[in-house]
Backbone as CSV, one residue per row, in Angstrom:
resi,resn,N_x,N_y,N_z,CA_x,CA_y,CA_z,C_x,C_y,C_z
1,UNK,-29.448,7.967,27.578,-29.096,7.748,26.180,-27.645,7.303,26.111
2,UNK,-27.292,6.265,25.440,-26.103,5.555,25.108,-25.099,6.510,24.374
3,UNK,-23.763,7.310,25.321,-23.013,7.685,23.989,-22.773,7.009,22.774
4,UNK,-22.539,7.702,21.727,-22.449,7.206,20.787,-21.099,6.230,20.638
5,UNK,-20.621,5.075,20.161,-19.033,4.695,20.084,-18.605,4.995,19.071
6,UNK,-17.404,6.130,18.444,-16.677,5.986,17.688,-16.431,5.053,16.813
7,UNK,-16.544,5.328,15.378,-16.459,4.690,14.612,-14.860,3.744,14.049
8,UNK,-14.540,2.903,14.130,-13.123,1.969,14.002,-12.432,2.404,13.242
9,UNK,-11.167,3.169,13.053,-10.719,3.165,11.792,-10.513,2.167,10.674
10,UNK,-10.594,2.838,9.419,-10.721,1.626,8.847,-9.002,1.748,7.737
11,UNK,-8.613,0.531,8.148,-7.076,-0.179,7.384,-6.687,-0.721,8.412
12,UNK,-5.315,-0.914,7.883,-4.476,-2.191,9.062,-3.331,-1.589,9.290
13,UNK,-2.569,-1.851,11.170,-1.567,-0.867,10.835,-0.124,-1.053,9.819
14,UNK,0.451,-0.843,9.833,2.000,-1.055,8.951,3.153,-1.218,9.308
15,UNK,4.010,-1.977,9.095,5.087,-1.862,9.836,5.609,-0.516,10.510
16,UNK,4.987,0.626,9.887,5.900,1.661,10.375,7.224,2.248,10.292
17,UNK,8.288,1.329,9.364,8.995,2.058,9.375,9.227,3.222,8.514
18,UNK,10.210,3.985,9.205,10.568,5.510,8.330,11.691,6.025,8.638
19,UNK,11.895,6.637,7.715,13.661,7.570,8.100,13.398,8.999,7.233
20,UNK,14.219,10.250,8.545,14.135,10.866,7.636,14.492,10.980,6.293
21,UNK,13.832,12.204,5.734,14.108,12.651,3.980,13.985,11.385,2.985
22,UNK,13.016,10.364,3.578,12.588,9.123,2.892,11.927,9.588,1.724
23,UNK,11.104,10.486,1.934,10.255,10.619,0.957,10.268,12.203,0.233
24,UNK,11.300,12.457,0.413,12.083,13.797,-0.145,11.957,14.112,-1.861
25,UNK,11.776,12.983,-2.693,11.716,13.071,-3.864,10.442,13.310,-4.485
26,UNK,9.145,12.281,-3.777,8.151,12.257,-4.123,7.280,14.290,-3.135
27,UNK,7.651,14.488,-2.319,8.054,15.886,-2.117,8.220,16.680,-2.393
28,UNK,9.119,16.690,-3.223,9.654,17.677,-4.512,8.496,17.811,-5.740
29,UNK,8.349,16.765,-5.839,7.597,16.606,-7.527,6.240,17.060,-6.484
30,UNK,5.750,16.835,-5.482,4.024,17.339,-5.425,4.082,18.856,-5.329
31,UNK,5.039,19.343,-4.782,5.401,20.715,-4.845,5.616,21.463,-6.326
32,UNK,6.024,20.668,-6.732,6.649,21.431,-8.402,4.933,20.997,-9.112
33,UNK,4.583,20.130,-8.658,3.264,19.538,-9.628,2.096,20.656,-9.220
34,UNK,2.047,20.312,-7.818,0.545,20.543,-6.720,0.625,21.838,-6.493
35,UNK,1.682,22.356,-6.103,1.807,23.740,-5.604,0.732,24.864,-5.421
36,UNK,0.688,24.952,-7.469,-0.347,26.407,-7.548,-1.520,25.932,-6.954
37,UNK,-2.298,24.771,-7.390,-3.266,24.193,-6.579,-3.370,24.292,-5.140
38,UNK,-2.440,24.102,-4.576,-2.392,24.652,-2.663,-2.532,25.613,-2.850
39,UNK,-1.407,26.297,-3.405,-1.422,27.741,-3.372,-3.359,28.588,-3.438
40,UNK,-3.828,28.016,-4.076,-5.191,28.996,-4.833,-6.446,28.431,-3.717
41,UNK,-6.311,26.964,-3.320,-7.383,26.846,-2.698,-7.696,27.224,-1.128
42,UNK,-8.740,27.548,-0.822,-9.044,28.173,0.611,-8.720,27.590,1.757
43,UNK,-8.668,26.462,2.318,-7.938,25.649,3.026,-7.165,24.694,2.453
44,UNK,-5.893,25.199,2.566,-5.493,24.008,2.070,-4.389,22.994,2.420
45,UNK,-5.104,22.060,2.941,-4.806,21.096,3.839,-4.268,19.426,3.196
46,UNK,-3.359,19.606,3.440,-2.683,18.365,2.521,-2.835,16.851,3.929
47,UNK,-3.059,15.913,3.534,-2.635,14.932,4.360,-1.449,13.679,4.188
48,UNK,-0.867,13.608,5.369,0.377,12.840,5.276,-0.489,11.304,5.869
49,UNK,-0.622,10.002,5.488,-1.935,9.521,5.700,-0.778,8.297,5.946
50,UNK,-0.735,7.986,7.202,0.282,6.728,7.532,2.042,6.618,7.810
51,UNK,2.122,7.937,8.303,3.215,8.403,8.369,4.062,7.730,8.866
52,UNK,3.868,6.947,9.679,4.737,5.622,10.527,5.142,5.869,12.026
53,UNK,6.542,5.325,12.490,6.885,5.046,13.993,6.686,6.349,13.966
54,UNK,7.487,7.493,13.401,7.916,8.626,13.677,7.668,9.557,12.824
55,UNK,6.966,10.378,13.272,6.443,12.053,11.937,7.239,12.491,11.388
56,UNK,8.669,12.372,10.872,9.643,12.974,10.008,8.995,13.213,8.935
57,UNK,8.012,12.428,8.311,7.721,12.790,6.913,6.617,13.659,6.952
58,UNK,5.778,13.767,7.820,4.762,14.906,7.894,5.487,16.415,8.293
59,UNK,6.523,15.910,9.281,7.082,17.547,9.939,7.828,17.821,7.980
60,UNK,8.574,17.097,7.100,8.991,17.859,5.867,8.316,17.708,4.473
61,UNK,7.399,16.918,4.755,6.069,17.585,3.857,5.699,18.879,4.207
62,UNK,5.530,19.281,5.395,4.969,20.771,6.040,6.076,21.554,5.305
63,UNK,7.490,21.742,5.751,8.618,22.138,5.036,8.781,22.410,3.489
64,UNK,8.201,21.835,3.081,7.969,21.550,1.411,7.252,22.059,0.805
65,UNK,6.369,21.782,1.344,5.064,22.453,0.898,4.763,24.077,0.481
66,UNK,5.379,24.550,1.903,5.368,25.993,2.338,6.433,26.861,1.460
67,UNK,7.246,26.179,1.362,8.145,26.908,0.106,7.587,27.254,-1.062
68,UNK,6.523,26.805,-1.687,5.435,26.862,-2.755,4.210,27.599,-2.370
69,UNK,3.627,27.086,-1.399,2.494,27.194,-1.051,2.504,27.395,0.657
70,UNK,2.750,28.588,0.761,3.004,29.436,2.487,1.517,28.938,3.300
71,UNK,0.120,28.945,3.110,-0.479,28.835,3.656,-0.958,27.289,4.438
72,UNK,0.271,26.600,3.564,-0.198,25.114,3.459,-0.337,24.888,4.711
73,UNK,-1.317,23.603,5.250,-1.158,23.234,6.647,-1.191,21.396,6.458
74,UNK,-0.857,20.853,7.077,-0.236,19.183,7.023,-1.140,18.592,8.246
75,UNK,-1.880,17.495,7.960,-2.436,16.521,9.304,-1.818,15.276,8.675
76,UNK,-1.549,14.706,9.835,-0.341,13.650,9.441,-1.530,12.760,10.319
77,UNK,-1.916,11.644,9.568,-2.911,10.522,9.998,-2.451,8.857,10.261
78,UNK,-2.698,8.139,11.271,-1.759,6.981,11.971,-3.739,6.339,12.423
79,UNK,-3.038,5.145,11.855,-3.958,4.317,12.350,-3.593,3.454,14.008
80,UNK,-2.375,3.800,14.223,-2.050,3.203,15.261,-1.722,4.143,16.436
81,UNK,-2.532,4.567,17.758,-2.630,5.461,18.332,-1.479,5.789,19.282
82,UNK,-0.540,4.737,19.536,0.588,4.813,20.101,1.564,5.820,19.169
83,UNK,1.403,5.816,17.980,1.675,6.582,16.951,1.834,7.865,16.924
84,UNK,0.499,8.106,17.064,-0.007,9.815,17.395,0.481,10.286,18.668
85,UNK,0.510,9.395,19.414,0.238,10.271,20.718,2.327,10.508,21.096
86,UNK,2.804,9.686,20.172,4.336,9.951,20.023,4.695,11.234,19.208
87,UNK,3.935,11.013,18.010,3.818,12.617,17.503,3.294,13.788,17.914
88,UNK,2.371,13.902,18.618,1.891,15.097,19.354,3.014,16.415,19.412
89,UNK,4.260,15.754,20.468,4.990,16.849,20.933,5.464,17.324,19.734
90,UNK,5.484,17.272,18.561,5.596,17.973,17.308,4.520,18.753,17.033
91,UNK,3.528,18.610,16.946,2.470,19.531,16.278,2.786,20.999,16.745
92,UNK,2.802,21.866,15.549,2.418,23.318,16.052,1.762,24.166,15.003
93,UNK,1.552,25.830,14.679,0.930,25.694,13.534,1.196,25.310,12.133
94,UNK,0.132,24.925,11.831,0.329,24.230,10.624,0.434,22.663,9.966
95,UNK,0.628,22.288,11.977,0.517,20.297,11.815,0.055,20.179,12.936
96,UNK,-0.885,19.023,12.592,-1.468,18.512,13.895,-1.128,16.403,13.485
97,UNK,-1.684,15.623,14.395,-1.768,14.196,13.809,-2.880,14.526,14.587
98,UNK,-3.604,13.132,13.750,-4.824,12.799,14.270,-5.010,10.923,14.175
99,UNK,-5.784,10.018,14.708,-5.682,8.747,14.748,-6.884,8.627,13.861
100,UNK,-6.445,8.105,12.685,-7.372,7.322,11.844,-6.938,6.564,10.788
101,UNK,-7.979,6.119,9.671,-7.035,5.486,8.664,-7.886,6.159,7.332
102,UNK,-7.994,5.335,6.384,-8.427,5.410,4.781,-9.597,6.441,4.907
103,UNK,-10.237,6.581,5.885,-11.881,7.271,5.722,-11.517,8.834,6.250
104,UNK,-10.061,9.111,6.282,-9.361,10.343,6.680,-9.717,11.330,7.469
105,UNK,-10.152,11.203,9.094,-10.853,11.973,9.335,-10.149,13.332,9.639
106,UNK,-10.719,14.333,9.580,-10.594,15.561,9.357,-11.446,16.848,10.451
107,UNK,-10.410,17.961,10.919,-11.426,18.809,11.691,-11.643,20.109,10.899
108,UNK,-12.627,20.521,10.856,-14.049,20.341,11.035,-14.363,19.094,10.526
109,UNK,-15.442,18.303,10.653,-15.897,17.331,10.150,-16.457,17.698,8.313
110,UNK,-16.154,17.198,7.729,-16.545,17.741,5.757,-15.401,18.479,5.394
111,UNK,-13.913,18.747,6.207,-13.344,19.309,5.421,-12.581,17.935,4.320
112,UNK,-12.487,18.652,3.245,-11.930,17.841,2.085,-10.571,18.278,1.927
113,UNK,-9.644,17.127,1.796,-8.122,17.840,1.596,-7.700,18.054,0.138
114,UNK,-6.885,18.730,0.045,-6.208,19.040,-1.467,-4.903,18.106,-1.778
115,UNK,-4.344,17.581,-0.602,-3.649,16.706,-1.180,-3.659,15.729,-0.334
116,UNK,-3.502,14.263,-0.919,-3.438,13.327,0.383,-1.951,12.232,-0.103
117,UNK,-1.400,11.984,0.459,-0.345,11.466,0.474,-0.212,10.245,1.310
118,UNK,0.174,9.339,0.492,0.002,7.852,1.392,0.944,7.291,0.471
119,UNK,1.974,7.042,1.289,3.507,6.618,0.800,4.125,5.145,1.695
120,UNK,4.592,4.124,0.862,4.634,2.570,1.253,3.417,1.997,2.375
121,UNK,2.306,2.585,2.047,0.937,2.050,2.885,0.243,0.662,2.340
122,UNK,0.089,0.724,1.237,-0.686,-0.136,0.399,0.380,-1.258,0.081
123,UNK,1.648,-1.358,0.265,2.435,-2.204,0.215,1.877,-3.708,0.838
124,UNK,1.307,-3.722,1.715,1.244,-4.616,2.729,-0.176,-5.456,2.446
125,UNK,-1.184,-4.375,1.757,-2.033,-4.897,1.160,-2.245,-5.936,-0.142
126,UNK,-2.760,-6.676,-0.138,-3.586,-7.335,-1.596,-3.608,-6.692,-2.905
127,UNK,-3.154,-6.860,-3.603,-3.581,-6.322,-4.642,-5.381,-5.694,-5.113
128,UNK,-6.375,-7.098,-4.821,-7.693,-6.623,-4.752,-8.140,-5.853,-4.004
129,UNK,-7.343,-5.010,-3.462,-7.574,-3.899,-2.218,-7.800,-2.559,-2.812
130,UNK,-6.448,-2.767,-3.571,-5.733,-0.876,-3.961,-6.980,-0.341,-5.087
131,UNK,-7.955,-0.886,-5.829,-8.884,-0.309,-6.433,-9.578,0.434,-5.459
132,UNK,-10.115,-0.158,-4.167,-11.320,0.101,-3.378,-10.607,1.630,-2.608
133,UNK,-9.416,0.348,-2.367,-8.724,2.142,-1.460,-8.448,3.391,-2.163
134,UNK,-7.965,3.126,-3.621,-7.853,4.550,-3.827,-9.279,4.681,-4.382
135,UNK,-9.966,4.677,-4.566,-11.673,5.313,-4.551,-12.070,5.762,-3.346
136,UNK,-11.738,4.987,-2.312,-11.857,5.628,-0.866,-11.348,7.091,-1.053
137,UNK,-10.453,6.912,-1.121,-8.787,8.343,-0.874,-9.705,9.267,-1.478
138,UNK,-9.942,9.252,-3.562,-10.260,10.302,-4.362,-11.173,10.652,-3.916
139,UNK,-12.344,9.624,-3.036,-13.819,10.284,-2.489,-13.296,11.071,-1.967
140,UNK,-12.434,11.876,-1.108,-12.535,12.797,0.610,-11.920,14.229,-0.469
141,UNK,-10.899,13.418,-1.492,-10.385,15.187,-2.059,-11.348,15.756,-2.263
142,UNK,-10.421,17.023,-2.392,-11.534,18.306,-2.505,-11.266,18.770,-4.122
143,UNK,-12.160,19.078,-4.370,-12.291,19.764,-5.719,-10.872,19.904,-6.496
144,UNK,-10.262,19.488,-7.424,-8.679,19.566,-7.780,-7.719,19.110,-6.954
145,UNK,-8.282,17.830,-5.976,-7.374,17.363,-5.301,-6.572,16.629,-5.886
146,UNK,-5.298,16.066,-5.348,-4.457,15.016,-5.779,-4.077,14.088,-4.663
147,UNK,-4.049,12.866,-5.172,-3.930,11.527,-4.061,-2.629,10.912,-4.904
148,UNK,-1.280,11.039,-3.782,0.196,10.422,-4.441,0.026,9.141,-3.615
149,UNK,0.302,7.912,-4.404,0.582,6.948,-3.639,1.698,6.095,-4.526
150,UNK,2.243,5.659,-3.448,3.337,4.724,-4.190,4.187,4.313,-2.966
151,UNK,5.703,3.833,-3.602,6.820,3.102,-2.556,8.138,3.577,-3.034
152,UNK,8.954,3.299,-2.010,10.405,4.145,-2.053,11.069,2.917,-1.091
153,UNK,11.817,2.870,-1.488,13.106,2.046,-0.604,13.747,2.847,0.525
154,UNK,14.104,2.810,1.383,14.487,3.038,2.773,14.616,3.858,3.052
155,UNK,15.757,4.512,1.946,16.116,5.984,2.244,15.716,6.722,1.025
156,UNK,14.902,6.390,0.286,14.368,7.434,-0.409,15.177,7.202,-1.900
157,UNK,16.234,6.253,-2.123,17.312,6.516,-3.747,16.506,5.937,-4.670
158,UNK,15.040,5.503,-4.547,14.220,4.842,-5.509,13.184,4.335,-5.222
159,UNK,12.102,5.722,-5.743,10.659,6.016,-5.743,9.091,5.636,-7.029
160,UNK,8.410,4.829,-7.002,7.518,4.397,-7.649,6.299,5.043,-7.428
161,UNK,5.391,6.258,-7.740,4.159,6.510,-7.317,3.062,6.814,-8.398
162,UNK,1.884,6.873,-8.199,0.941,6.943,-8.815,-0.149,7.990,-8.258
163,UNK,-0.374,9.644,-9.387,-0.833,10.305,-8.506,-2.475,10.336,-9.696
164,UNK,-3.434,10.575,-8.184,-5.087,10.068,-8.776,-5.471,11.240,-8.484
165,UNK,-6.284,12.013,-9.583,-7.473,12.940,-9.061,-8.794,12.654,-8.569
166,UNK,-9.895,13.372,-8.496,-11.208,12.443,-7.587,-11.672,11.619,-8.823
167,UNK,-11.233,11.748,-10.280,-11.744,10.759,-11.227,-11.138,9.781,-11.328
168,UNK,-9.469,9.847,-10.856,-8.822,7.975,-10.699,-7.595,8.341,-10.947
169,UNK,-6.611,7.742,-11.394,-5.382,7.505,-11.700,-5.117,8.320,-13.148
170,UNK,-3.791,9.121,-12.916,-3.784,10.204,-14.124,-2.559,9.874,-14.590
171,UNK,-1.068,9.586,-13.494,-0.205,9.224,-13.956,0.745,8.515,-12.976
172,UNK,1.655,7.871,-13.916,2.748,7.130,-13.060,4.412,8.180,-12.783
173,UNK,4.553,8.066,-11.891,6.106,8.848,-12.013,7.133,7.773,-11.310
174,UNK,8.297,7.893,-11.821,9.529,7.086,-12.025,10.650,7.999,-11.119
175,UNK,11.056,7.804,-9.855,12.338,8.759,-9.612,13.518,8.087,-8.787
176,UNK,14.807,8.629,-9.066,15.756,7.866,-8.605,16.920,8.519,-8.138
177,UNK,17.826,8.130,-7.212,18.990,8.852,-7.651,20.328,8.346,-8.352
178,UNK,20.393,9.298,-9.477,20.898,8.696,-10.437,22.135,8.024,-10.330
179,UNK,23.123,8.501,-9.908,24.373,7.892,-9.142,24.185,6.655,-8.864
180,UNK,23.327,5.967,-8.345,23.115,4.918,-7.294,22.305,3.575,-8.603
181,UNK,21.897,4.438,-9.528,21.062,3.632,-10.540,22.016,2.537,-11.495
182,UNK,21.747,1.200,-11.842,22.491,0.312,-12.625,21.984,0.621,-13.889
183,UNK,20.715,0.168,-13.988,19.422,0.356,-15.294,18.499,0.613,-14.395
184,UNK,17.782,1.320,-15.454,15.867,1.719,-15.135,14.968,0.502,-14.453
185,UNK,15.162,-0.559,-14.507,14.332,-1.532,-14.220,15.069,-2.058,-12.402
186,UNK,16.094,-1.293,-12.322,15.947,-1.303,-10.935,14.815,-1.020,-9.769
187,UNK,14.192,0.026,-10.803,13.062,1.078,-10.311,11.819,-0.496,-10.037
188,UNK,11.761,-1.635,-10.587,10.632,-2.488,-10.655,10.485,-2.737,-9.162
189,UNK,11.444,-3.030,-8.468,10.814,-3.456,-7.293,10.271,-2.599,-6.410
190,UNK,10.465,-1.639,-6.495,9.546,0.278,-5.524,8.402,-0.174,-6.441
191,UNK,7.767,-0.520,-7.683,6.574,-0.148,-7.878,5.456,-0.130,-7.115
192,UNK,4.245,0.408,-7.071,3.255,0.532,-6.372,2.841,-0.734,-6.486
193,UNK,1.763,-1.035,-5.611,0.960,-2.196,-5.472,0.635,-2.751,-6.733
194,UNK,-0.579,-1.548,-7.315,-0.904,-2.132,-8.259,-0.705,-2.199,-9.264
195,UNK,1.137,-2.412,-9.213,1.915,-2.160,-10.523,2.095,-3.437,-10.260
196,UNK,3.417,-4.112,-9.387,4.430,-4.794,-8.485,3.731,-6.201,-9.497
197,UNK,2.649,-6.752,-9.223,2.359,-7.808,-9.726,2.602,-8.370,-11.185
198,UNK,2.154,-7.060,-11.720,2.235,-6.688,-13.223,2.933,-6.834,-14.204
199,UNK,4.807,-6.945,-13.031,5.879,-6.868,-14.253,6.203,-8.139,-14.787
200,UNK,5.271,-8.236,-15.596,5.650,-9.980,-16.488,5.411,-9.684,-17.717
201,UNK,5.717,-10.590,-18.778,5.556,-10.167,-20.290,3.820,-10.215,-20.598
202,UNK,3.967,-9.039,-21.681,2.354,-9.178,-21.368,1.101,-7.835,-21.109
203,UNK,2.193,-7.283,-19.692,1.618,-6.616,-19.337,2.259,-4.973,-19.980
204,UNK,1.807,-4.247,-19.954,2.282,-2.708,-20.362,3.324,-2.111,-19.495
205,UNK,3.720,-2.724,-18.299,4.685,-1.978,-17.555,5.534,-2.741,-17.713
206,UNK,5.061,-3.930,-18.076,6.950,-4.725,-18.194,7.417,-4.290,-19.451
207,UNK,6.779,-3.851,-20.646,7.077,-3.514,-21.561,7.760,-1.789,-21.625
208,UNK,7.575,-1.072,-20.569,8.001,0.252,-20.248,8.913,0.190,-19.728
209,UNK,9.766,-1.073,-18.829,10.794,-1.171,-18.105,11.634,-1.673,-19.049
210,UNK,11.092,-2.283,-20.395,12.309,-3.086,-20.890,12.652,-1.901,-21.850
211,UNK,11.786,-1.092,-22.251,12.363,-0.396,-23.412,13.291,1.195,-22.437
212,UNK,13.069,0.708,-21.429,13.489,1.727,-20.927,14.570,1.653,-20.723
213,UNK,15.320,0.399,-20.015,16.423,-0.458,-20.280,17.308,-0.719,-21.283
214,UNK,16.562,-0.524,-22.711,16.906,-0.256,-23.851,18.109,0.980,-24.429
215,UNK,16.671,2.012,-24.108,17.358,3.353,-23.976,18.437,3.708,-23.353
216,UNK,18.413,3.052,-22.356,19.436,3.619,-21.410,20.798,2.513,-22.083
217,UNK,20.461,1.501,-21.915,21.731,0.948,-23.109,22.424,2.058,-23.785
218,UNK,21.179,2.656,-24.995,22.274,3.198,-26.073,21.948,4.124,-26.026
219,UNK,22.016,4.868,-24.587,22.235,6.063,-24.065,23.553,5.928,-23.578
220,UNK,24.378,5.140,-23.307,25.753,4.974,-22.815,26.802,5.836,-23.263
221,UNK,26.761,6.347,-24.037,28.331,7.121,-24.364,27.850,8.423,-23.944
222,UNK,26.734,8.642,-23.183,26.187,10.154,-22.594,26.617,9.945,-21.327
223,UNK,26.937,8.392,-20.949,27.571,8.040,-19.476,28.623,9.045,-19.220
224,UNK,29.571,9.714,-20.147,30.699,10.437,-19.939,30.539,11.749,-19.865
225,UNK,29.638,12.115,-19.624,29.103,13.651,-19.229,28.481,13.513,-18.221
226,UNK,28.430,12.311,-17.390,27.340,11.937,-16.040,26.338,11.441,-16.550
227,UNK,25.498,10.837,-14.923,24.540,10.028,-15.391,22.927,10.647,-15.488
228,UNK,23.285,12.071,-15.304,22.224,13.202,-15.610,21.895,13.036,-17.083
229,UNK,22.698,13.367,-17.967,22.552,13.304,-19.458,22.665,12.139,-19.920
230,UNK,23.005,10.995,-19.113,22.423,9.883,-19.792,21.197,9.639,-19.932
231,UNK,21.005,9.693,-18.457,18.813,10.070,-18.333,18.398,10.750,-18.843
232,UNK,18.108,11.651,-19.292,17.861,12.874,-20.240,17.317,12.391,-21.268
233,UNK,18.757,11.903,-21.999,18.491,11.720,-23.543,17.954,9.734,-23.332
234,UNK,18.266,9.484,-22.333,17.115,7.871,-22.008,15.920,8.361,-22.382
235,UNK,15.480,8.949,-21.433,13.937,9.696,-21.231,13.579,10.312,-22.610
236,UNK,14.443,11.348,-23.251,13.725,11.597,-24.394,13.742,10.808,-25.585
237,UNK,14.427,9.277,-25.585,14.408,8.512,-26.433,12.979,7.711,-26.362
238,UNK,12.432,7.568,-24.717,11.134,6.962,-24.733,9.946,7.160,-25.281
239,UNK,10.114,8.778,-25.288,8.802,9.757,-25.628,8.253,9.635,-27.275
240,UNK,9.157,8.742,-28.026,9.138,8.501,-29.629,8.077,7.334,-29.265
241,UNK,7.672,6.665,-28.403,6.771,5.310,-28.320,6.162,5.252,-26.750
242,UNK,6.324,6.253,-25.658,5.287,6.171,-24.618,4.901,7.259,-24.290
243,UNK,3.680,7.398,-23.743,3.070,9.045,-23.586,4.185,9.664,-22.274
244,UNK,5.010,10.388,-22.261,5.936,10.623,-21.464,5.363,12.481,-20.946
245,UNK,4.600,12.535,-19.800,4.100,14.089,-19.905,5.214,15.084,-18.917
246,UNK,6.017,14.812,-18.720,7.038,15.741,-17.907,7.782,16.445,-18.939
247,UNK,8.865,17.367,-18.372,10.025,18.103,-19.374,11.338,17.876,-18.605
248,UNK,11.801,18.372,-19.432,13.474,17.844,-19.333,13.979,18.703,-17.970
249,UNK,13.206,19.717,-17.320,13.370,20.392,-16.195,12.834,19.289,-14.441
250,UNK,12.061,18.489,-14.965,11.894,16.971,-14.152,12.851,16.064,-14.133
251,UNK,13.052,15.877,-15.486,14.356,14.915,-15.932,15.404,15.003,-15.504
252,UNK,15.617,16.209,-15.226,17.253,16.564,-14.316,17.214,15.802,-12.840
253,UNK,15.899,16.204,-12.209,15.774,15.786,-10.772,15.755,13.721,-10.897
254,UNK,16.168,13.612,-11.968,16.047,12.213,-12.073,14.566,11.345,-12.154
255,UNK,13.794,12.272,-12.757,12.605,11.537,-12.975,12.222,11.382,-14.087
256,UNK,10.799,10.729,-14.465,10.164,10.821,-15.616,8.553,10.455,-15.320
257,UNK,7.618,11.060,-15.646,6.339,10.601,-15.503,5.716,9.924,-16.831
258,UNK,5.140,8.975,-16.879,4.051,8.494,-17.723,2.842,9.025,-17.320
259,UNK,1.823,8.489,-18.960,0.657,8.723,-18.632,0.349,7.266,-18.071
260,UNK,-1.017,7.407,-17.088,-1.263,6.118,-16.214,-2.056,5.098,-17.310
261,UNK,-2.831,5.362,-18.001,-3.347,4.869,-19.594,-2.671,3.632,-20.080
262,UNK,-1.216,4.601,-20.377,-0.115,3.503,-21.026,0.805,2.606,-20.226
263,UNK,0.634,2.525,-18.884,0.796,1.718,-17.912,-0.458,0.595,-17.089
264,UNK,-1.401,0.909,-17.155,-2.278,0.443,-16.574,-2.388,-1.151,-17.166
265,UNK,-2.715,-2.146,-16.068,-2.543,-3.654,-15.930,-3.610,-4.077,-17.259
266,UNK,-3.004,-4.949,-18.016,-4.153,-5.546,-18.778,-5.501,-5.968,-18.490
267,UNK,-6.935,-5.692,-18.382,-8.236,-6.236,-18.003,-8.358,-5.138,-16.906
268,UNK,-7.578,-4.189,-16.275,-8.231,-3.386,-15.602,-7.919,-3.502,-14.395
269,UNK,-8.103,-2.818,-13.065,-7.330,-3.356,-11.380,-8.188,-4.083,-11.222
270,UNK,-7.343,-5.318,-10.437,-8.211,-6.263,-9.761,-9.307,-5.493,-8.591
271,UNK,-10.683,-6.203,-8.385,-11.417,-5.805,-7.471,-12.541,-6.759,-6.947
């Protein structure tokens, strides 16, 4: 009888690059968001899904996590096996890597993760892609899972993500560091995939960047108390005209979330 051959992973690999505390922000917020959810469910196994050359971001996702949620455990997933087998000498409890891609494989075979995390992956892709893939992703969560995806610039000073439950896309979050920020619409080029195309007149996100831009205009004389309370009162100037679901305890960390509704591309994701 013919062993069986292993099935191909399925995606393409990625450039790979990474640095640590890249993804330190989007980190923060799944912890402050996801937490009790790790916290409550029986395994609960988050995945770091494309981690790149080097596991920095899976070894402080693990880090992160556990501050919230002690039981958490991290599989950090690489479609490119030279990858894994570089990460190995890291694994101990609580992280392992494993070689696969989008179809997330998992040990035992049927376990479902609670969080999956796939950060500047989809970059590289098509736009007519990112529908299929994140339906892929929401299929494997487990019951109250969450799937963060999005993009961050190099070192992490400006983050674009979009986090999906197993029913789809719930919201957009905006994060930056503020110091480093000119206007809000700096944030356009980190957007996710299936934002990135989008920002033209027309669409609902170019219209969220300009009024956001706005705000922050004649938010300016809050410039003199820092650029904390300029954002602040930016952010709570938006919430008079976009569904804005965070609190001003987010807002400090330099963020803001939308609902995904009032962002989402005119006619629907390409597919």
């Amino acid at each position: 009888m013919t062993p069986r051959t292993p099935s191909r992973p399925v995606g393409t690999v990625t450039r790979g690059t990474t640095n640590p505390n890249r993804l330190r922000r989007m980190d923060r917020w799944i912890a402050a968001a996801h937490g009790a959810a790790l916290r409550r469910a029986a395994d609960p196994v988050a995945v770091d899904l494309g981690y790149g050359a080097a596991p920095w971001t899976a070894v402080e996702l693990l880090a992160r996590l556990r501050e919230t949620a002690p039981r958490a455990r991290v599989v950090g997933i690489e479609i490119e096996p030279a990858r894994v087998a570089a990460a190995k000498p890291y694994e101990r409890a609580g992280l392992e890597f494993r070689h696969g891609g989008f179809e997330v494989p998992l040990d035992p075979a049927g376990t479902s993760p609670v969080l999956i995390r796939a950060a500047n992956v989809l970059r590289q892709y098509d736009e007519d892609r990112v529908a299929d893939v994140w339906r892929r992703l929401c299929g494997r969560l487990a019951p109250g899972g969450l799937l963060v995806e999005g993009t961050c610039d190099e070192i992490g000073r400006r983050h674009v993500w979009v986090a999906l439950g197993p029913e789809g896309p719930r919201t957009v979050t905006f994060a930056t560091r503020l110091g480093s920020l000119h206007t809000p619409s700096d944030l356009a080029e980190r957007l996710p995939k299936a934002l990135i195309h989008r920002n033209v007149p027309g669409e609902p996100v170019h219209a969220f960047l300009r009024d956001f831009d706005r705000a922050w205009a004649a938010a300016a004389p809050y410039a003199s108390y820092g650029a904390r309370q300029r954002w602040i009162r930016t952010v709570r100037a938006l919430t008079a005209d976009w569904p804005v679901v965070d609190t001003p305890a987010r807002w400090r960390q330099g963020e803001v979330t939308v609902a995904w509704g009032a962002l989402a591309p005119v006619g629907g994701m390409r597919d």
